[in-house]
XYZ file of C-alpha atoms in Angstrom:
267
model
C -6.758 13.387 -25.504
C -9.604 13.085 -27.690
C -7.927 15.327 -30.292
C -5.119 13.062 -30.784
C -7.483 9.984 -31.961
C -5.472 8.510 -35.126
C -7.144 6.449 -37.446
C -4.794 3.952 -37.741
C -6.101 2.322 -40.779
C -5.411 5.741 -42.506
C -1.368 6.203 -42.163
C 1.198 4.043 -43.792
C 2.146 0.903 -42.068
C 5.745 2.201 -41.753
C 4.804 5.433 -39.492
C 2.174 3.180 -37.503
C 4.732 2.173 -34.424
C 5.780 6.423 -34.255
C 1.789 6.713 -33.631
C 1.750 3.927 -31.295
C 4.518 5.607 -29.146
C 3.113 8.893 -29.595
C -0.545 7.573 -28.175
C 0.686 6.182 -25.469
C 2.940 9.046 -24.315
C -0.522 11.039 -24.947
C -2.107 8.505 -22.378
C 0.400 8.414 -20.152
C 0.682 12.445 -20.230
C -3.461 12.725 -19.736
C -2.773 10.295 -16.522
C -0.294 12.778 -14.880
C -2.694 15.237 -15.574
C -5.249 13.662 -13.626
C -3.341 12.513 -10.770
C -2.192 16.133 -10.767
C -5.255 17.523 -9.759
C -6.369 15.037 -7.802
C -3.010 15.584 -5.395
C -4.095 19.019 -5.858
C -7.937 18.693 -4.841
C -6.303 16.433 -2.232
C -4.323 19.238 -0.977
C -7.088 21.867 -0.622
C -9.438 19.576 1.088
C -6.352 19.269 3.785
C -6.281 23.035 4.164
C -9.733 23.734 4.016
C -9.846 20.907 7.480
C -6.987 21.946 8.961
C -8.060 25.689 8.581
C -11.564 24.643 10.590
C -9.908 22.392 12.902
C -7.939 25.184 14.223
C -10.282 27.415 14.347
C -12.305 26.237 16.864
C -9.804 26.135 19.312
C -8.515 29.402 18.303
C -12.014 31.282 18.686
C -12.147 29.599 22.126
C -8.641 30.909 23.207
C -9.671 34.200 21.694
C -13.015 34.718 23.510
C -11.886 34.120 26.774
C -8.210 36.058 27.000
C -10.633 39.188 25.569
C -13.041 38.398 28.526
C -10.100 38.146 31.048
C -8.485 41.316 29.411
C -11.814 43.586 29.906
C -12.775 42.062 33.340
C -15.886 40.483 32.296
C -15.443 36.999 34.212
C -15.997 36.634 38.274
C -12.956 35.843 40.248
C -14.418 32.212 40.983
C -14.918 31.521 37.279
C -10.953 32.428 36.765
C -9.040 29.572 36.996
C -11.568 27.712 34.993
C -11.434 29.657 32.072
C -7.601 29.968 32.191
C -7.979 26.003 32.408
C -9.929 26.718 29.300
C -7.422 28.480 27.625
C -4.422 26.601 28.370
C -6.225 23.094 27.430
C -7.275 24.662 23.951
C -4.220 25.795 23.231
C -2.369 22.682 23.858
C -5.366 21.088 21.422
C -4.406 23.476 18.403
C 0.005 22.982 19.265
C -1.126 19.430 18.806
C -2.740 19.633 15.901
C 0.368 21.975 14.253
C 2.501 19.020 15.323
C 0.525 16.137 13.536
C 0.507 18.073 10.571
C 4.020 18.987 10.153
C 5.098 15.582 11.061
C 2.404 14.394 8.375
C 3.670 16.710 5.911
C 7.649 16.375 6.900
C 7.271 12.344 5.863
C 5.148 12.860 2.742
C 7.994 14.329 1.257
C 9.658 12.725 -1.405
C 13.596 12.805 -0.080
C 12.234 12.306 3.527
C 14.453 8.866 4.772
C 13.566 7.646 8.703
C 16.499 6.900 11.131
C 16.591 3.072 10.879
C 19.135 0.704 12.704
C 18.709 -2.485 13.692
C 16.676 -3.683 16.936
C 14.793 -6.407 18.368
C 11.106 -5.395 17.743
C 10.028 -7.872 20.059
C 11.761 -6.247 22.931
C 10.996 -2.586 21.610
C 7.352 -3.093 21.670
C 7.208 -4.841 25.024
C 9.110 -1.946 26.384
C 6.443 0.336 25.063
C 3.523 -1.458 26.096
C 5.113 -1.765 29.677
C 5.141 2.143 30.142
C 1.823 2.124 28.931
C 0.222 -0.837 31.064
C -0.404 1.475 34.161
C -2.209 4.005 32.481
C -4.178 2.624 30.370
C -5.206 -0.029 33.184
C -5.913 3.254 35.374
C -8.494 4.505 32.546
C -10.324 0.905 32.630
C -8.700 -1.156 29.791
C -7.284 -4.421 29.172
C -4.202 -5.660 27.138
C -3.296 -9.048 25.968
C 0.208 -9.601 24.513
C 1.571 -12.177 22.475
C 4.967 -11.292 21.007
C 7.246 -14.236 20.070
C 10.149 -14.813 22.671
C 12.846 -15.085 19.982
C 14.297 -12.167 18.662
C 12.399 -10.137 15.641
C 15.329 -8.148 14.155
C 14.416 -4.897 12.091
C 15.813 -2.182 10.783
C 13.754 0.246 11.928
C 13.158 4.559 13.285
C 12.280 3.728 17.064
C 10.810 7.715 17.317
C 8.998 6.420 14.297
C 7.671 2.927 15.785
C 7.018 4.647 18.689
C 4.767 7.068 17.405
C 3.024 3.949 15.064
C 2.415 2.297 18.312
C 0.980 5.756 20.526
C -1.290 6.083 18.036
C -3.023 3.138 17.262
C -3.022 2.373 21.256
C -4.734 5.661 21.547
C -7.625 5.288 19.219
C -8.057 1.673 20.827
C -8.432 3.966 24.251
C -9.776 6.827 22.904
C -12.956 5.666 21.305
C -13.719 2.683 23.098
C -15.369 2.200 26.347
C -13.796 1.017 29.640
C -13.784 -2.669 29.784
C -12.593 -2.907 26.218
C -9.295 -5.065 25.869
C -6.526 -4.328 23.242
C -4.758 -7.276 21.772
C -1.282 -6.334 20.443
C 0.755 -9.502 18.996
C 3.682 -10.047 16.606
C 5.092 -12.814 14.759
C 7.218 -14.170 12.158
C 5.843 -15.858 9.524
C 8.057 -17.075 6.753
C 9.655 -14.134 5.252
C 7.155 -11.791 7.169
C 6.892 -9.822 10.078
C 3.379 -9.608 11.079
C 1.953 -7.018 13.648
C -1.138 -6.646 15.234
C -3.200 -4.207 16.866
C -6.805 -4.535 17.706
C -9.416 -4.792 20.083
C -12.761 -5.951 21.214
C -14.691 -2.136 21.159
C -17.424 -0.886 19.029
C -15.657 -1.625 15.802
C -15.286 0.443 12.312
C -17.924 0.307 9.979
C -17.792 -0.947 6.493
C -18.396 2.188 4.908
C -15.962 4.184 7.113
C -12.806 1.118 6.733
C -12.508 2.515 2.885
C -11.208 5.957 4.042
C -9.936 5.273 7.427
C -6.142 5.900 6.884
C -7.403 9.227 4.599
C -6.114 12.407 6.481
C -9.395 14.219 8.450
C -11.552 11.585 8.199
C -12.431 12.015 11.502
C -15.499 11.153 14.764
C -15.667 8.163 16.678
C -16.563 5.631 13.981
C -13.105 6.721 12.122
C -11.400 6.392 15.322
C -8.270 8.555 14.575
C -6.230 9.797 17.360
C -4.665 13.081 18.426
C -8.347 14.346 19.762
C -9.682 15.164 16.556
C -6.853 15.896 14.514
C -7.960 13.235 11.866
C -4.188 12.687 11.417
C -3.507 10.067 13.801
C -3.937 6.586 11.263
C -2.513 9.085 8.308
C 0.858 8.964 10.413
C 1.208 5.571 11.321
C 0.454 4.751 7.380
C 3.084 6.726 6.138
C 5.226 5.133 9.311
C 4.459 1.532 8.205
C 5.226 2.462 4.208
C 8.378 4.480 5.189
C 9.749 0.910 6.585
C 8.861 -0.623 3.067
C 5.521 -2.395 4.294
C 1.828 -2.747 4.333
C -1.351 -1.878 6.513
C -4.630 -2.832 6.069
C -7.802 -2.239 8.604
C -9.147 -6.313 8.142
C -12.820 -6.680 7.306
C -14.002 -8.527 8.810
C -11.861 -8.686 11.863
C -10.917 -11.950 12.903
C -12.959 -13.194 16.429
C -12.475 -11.704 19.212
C -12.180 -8.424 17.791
C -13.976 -6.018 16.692
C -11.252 -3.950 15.064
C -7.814 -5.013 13.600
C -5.307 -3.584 12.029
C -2.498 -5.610 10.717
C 0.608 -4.756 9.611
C 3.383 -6.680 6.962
C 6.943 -6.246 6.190
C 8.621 -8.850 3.823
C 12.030 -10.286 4.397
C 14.547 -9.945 1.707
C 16.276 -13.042 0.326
C-alpha cells in the first residue's frame, strides 16, 4: 500500500476525488488481504490440532489391534485392551463429528431448520432428560424459566446441541457438588439465556479465546472430551439464530462462570 502514497498537494484539484476513491479502494483491498491470511493462518492452526488430536487416539487404537494381532497380550489383559480400543475409537468418531458439524455451519449458504416453538418448554424438556444423570454424577441444577410462553423461531437439533454442550462443560470440568443454574427470560425486546455455575471458574486470560476452536484443558472448559470444539459450536449455534454470546467477566454472584446469551426481537 505504501507504493500508492499520493501527494495530494501535487495533482490538480479536479483529479483529487478519482485519488480519493482510488486510496480507499487501495485500503479497503490491503484489508481483504489481511483478513485473507489471517482466515488462512486460522485454517492451518485448525489442521495442524485436529491432525494431533487424532492422533493420539489413533496411535492408541493402532498399538493395541497390532498387539492383539501378534498375540503379545495375556488372555486376562484381553477384554481390557479391546475396552481400550473401542473407547478410543469412539473418542476420535467424536472428534470427526464436531468438526464436520463445525465446518458444515461455517459455511457461508449453510441456513438451520427454524420453526417456531416455545423455548421455555423446549429447554425444560431438555433439562428434564438430563436431571437424572447429571444428579447420578453428583451435580445440582437450579431452573428459572419464565412460565409464559417464549416463542422462537428456532433449529431444535441445533438448540439441542447449544444446550448438551454447555451442560457438559458445566459437568465435565467441575467437581461434584457444583450446581448449574440455567434461566431464561424476556426482557423487552430480548430473549435472554443463561447458563452457568458455581465451579472453579474461567480465568481472565483464558475468557478472551474461550469460544476460539482448540483452545482446549480444564481452564477452557470445552466439551466433547478434548475436542476443543464444543463452545466453537454452540457460538456458531447462537449467531446462526441472529444473536449474541458472551462468557461475563466477572460473573454475576453466585457463579463462578456464566455465559449469557441475547436474541433481539424485531419490531
Amino acid at each position: 500500500q505504501d507504493h500508492f502514497q499520493v501527494e495530494k498537494e501535487s495533482i490538480p484539484m479536479e483529479f483529487q476525488p478519482t485519488v480519493d476513491r482510488f486510496s480507499e479502494l487501495v485500503s479497503r483491498l490491503s484489508a481483504m488481504q489481511a483478513e485473507k491470511e489471517e482466515t488462512y493462518q486460522e485454517n492451518q492452526r485448525i489442521i495442524a490440532d485436529i491432525s494431533h488430536d487424532l492422533k493420539t487416539p489413533l496411535t492408541v487404537i493402532q498399538g493395541y489391534s497390532k498387539a492383539l494381532m501378534e498375540g503379545r497380550v495375556p488372555e486376562e489383559k484381553r477384554e481390557k485392551y479391546l475396552e481400550t480400543i473401542c473407547g478410543r475409537a469412539e473418542l476420535a468418531a467424536g472428534l470427526l463429528d464436531s468438526l464436520f458439524e463445525y465446518v458444515k455451519m461455517d459455511h457461508p449458504g449453510y441456513e438451520p431448520d427454524r420453526k417456531e416453538m416455545d423455548l421455555g418448554e423446549f429447554i425444560r424438556e431438555i433439562l428434564a432428560e438430563k436431571y437424572s444423570e447429571m444428579e447420578n454424577q453428583g451435580f445440582h441444577m437450579e431452573v428459572d424459566i419464565q412460565e409464559s410462553p417464549v416463542l422462537f423461531m428456532a433449529d431444535a437439533k441445533l438448540f439441542r446441541r447449544l444446550l448438551e454442550n454447555l451442560l457438559g462443560n458445566g459437568v465435565k470440568y467441575n467437581p461434584p457438588g457444583t450446581t448449574i443454574y440455567v434461566s431464561l427470560e424476556e426482557k423487552g425486546k430480548q430473549i435472554v439465556l443463561t447458563v452457568a455455575d458455581d465451579g472453579v471458574g474461567i480465568p481472565d486470560s483464558i475468557g478472551r479465546q474461550v469460544f476460539d476452536p482448540f483452545v482446549t484443558g480444564s481452564a477452557a472448559r470445552t466439551s466433547g472430551e478434548g475436542t476443543g470444539l464444543g463452545l466453537s459450536i454452540v457460538k456458531k449455534i447462537v449467531e446462526l439464530h441472529g444473536g449474541a454470546i458472551c462468557l461475563v467477566q466477572p460473573p454475576r454472584k453466585p457463579f463462578h462462570t456464566e455465559f449469557q446469551m441475547k436474541w433481539g426481537r424485531k419490531g
